[in-house]
């Protein structure tokens, strides 16, 4: 699985961080996210109909 940059490198987006394709672990502005979320690297990115940028993170396997 390809891994991209960390979430904290993104700016000025309203995001949802989704772990393992099923659990939303954060929803809000990137700048307001906890440091733990900002340090995570995402593997997939999609923009939904509600205007959120969905960032998918996966546990190491």
CSV table of N, CA and C in Angstrom, one decimal:
chain,number,residue,atom,x,y,z
A,1,UNK,N,0.8,-1.2,0.0
A,1,UNK,CA,0.0,0.0,0.0
A,1,UNK,C,0.9,1.2,0.0
A,2,UNK,N,0.6,2.2,-0.9
A,2,UNK,CA,1.3,3.4,-0.9
A,2,UNK,C,1.0,4.3,0.2
A,3,UNK,N,2.0,5.0,0.8
A,3,UNK,CA,1.7,5.9,1.9
A,3,UNK,C,2.2,7.3,1.5
A,4,UNK,N,1.4,8.3,1.7
A,4,UNK,CA,1.7,9.6,1.3
A,4,UNK,C,2.2,10.4,2.6
A,5,UNK,N,2.2,11.7,2.5
A,5,UNK,CA,2.7,12.6,3.5
A,5,UNK,C,1.8,12.5,4.8
A,6,UNK,N,2.3,13.2,5.8
A,6,UNK,CA,1.5,13.2,7.0
A,6,UNK,C,0.4,14.2,6.9
A,7,UNK,N,-0.7,14.0,7.7
A,7,UNK,CA,-1.9,14.9,7.6
A,7,UNK,C,-1.6,16.3,7.9
A,8,UNK,N,-0.6,16.6,8.8
A,8,UNK,CA,-0.3,17.9,9.2
A,8,UNK,C,0.3,18.8,8.1
A,9,UNK,N,0.8,18.1,7.0
A,9,UNK,CA,1.3,18.9,5.9
A,9,UNK,C,0.3,19.5,5.1
A,10,UNK,N,-1.0,19.2,5.2
A,10,UNK,CA,-2.1,19.7,4.5
A,10,UNK,C,-2.6,21.0,5.2
A,11,UNK,N,-3.0,21.9,4.5
A,11,UNK,CA,-3.5,23.2,5.1
A,11,UNK,C,-4.9,23.6,4.5
A,12,UNK,N,-5.7,24.2,5.4
A,12,UNK,CA,-6.9,24.9,5.0
A,12,UNK,C,-8.0,23.9,4.4
A,13,UNK,N,-8.1,22.7,5.0
A,13,UNK,CA,-9.1,21.8,4.5
A,13,UNK,C,-9.9,21.3,5.7
A,14,UNK,N,-11.2,21.0,5.4
A,14,UNK,CA,-12.1,20.4,6.3
A,14,UNK,C,-12.0,18.9,6.0
A,15,UNK,N,-11.5,18.1,7.0
A,15,UNK,CA,-11.2,16.7,6.7
A,15,UNK,C,-12.0,15.8,7.6
A,16,UNK,N,-12.0,14.5,7.2
A,16,UNK,CA,-12.4,13.4,8.0
A,16,UNK,C,-11.3,12.4,7.9
A,17,UNK,N,-10.8,11.9,9.0
A,17,UNK,CA,-9.8,10.9,9.0
A,17,UNK,C,-10.4,9.6,9.3
A,18,UNK,N,-10.3,8.6,8.4
A,18,UNK,CA,-10.9,7.3,8.5
A,18,UNK,C,-9.9,6.2,8.7
A,19,UNK,N,-10.0,5.5,9.8
A,19,UNK,CA,-9.0,4.4,10.1
A,19,UNK,C,-9.6,3.1,9.6
A,20,UNK,N,-8.8,2.4,8.8
A,20,UNK,CA,-9.1,1.0,8.3
A,20,UNK,C,-10.5,0.9,7.6
A,21,UNK,N,-10.8,2.0,6.9
A,21,UNK,CA,-12.0,2.0,6.0
A,21,UNK,C,-13.3,2.0,6.8
A,22,UNK,N,-13.3,2.1,8.1
A,22,UNK,CA,-14.6,2.0,8.8
A,22,UNK,C,-14.9,2.9,10.0
A,23,UNK,N,-13.8,3.5,10.6
A,23,UNK,CA,-14.0,4.3,11.8
A,23,UNK,C,-13.5,5.7,11.6
A,24,UNK,N,-14.4,6.7,11.7
A,24,UNK,CA,-14.0,8.1,11.6
A,24,UNK,C,-13.3,8.4,13.0
A,25,UNK,N,-12.0,8.8,12.9
A,25,UNK,CA,-11.3,9.1,14.1
A,25,UNK,C,-11.1,10.6,14.3
A,26,UNK,N,-11.4,11.4,13.3
A,26,UNK,CA,-11.3,12.9,13.4
A,26,UNK,C,-12.2,13.5,12.3
A,27,UNK,N,-12.8,14.6,12.7
A,27,UNK,CA,-13.6,15.4,11.7
A,27,UNK,C,-13.5,16.8,12.1
A,28,UNK,N,-13.0,17.7,11.1
A,28,UNK,CA,-12.8,19.1,11.4
A,28,UNK,C,-11.7,19.6,10.5
A,29,UNK,N,-11.3,20.8,10.9
A,29,UNK,CA,-10.2,21.5,10.1
A,29,UNK,C,-8.8,20.8,10.5
A,30,UNK,N,-8.0,20.8,9.5
A,30,UNK,CA,-6.6,20.2,9.7
A,30,UNK,C,-5.9,20.9,10.8
A,31,UNK,N,-6.0,22.3,10.8
A,31,UNK,CA,-5.2,23.1,11.8
A,31,UNK,C,-5.7,22.8,13.2
A,32,UNK,N,-6.9,22.4,13.4
A,32,UNK,CA,-7.5,22.1,14.7
A,32,UNK,C,-7.3,20.7,15.2
A,33,UNK,N,-6.8,19.8,14.3
A,33,UNK,CA,-6.6,18.4,14.7
A,33,UNK,C,-5.5,18.2,15.8
A,34,UNK,N,-5.7,17.2,16.6
A,34,UNK,CA,-4.7,16.9,17.6
A,34,UNK,C,-3.4,16.5,17.0
A,35,UNK,N,-2.3,16.7,17.7
A,35,UNK,CA,-1.0,16.4,17.1
A,35,UNK,C,-0.9,14.9,16.7
A,36,UNK,N,-1.5,14.0,17.4
A,36,UNK,CA,-1.5,12.6,17.1
A,36,UNK,C,-2.1,12.4,15.7
A,37,UNK,N,-3.1,13.1,15.4
A,37,UNK,CA,-3.8,12.9,14.1
A,37,UNK,C,-2.8,13.6,13.0
A,38,UNK,N,-2.3,14.7,13.3
A,38,UNK,CA,-1.4,15.4,12.3
A,38,UNK,C,-0.2,14.6,11.9
A,39,UNK,N,0.3,13.7,12.8
A,39,UNK,CA,1.5,12.9,12.6
A,39,UNK,C,1.2,11.7,11.7
A,40,UNK,N,-0.1,11.3,11.6
A,40,UNK,CA,-0.4,10.1,10.8
A,40,UNK,C,-0.2,10.4,9.3
A,41,UNK,N,0.2,9.3,8.6
A,41,UNK,CA,0.3,9.4,7.2
A,41,UNK,C,-0.9,8.7,6.5
A,42,UNK,N,-1.4,9.3,5.5
A,42,UNK,CA,-2.6,8.8,4.8
A,42,UNK,C,-2.2,8.0,3.6
A,43,UNK,N,-3.1,7.1,3.2
A,43,UNK,CA,-2.8,6.2,2.1
A,43,UNK,C,-3.8,6.4,0.9
A,44,UNK,N,-4.9,7.1,1.2
A,44,UNK,CA,-5.9,7.3,0.2
A,44,UNK,C,-6.6,8.7,0.5
A,45,UNK,N,-7.0,9.4,-0.5
A,45,UNK,CA,-7.7,10.7,-0.3
A,45,UNK,C,-8.8,10.8,-1.3
A,46,UNK,N,-10.0,11.1,-0.7
A,46,UNK,CA,-11.2,11.3,-1.6
A,46,UNK,C,-12.0,12.5,-1.1
A,47,UNK,N,-12.6,13.2,-2.0
A,47,UNK,CA,-13.5,14.3,-1.6
A,47,UNK,C,-14.9,13.9,-1.7
A,48,UNK,N,-15.7,14.0,-0.6
A,48,UNK,CA,-17.1,13.6,-0.6
A,48,UNK,C,-18.1,14.7,-1.0
A,49,UNK,N,-19.3,14.4,-1.1
A,49,UNK,CA,-20.4,15.3,-1.5
A,49,UNK,C,-20.7,16.4,-0.5
A,50,UNK,N,-20.2,16.2,0.8
A,50,UNK,CA,-20.5,17.1,1.8
A,50,UNK,C,-19.4,18.2,1.9
A,51,UNK,N,-18.4,18.1,1.1
A,51,UNK,CA,-17.3,19.0,1.1
A,51,UNK,C,-16.1,18.7,2.0
A,52,UNK,N,-16.1,17.5,2.5
A,52,UNK,CA,-15.0,17.0,3.3
A,52,UNK,C,-14.0,16.3,2.5
A,53,UNK,N,-12.7,16.4,2.8
A,53,UNK,CA,-11.7,15.7,2.2
A,53,UNK,C,-11.4,14.5,3.1
A,54,UNK,N,-11.7,13.3,2.6
A,54,UNK,CA,-11.6,12.1,3.4
A,54,UNK,C,-10.2,11.5,3.3
A,55,UNK,N,-9.5,11.4,4.4
A,55,UNK,CA,-8.1,10.9,4.4
A,55,UNK,C,-8.2,9.5,5.1
A,56,UNK,N,-7.7,8.5,4.4
A,56,UNK,CA,-7.7,7.1,4.9
A,56,UNK,C,-6.4,6.7,5.5
A,57,UNK,N,-6.4,6.3,6.7
A,57,UNK,CA,-5.2,5.8,7.4
A,57,UNK,C,-5.4,4.3,7.8
A,58,UNK,N,-4.3,3.6,7.8
A,58,UNK,CA,-4.4,2.1,8.0
A,58,UNK,C,-3.4,1.7,9.1
A,59,UNK,N,-3.8,0.8,10.0
A,59,UNK,CA,-2.9,0.3,10.9
A,59,UNK,C,-1.9,-0.6,10.2
A,60,UNK,N,-0.7,-0.6,10.7
A,60,UNK,CA,0.4,-1.4,10.1
A,60,UNK,C,0.0,-2.9,10.1
A,61,UNK,N,0.3,-3.6,9.1
A,61,UNK,CA,0.0,-5.0,9.0
A,61,UNK,C,1.2,-5.8,8.6
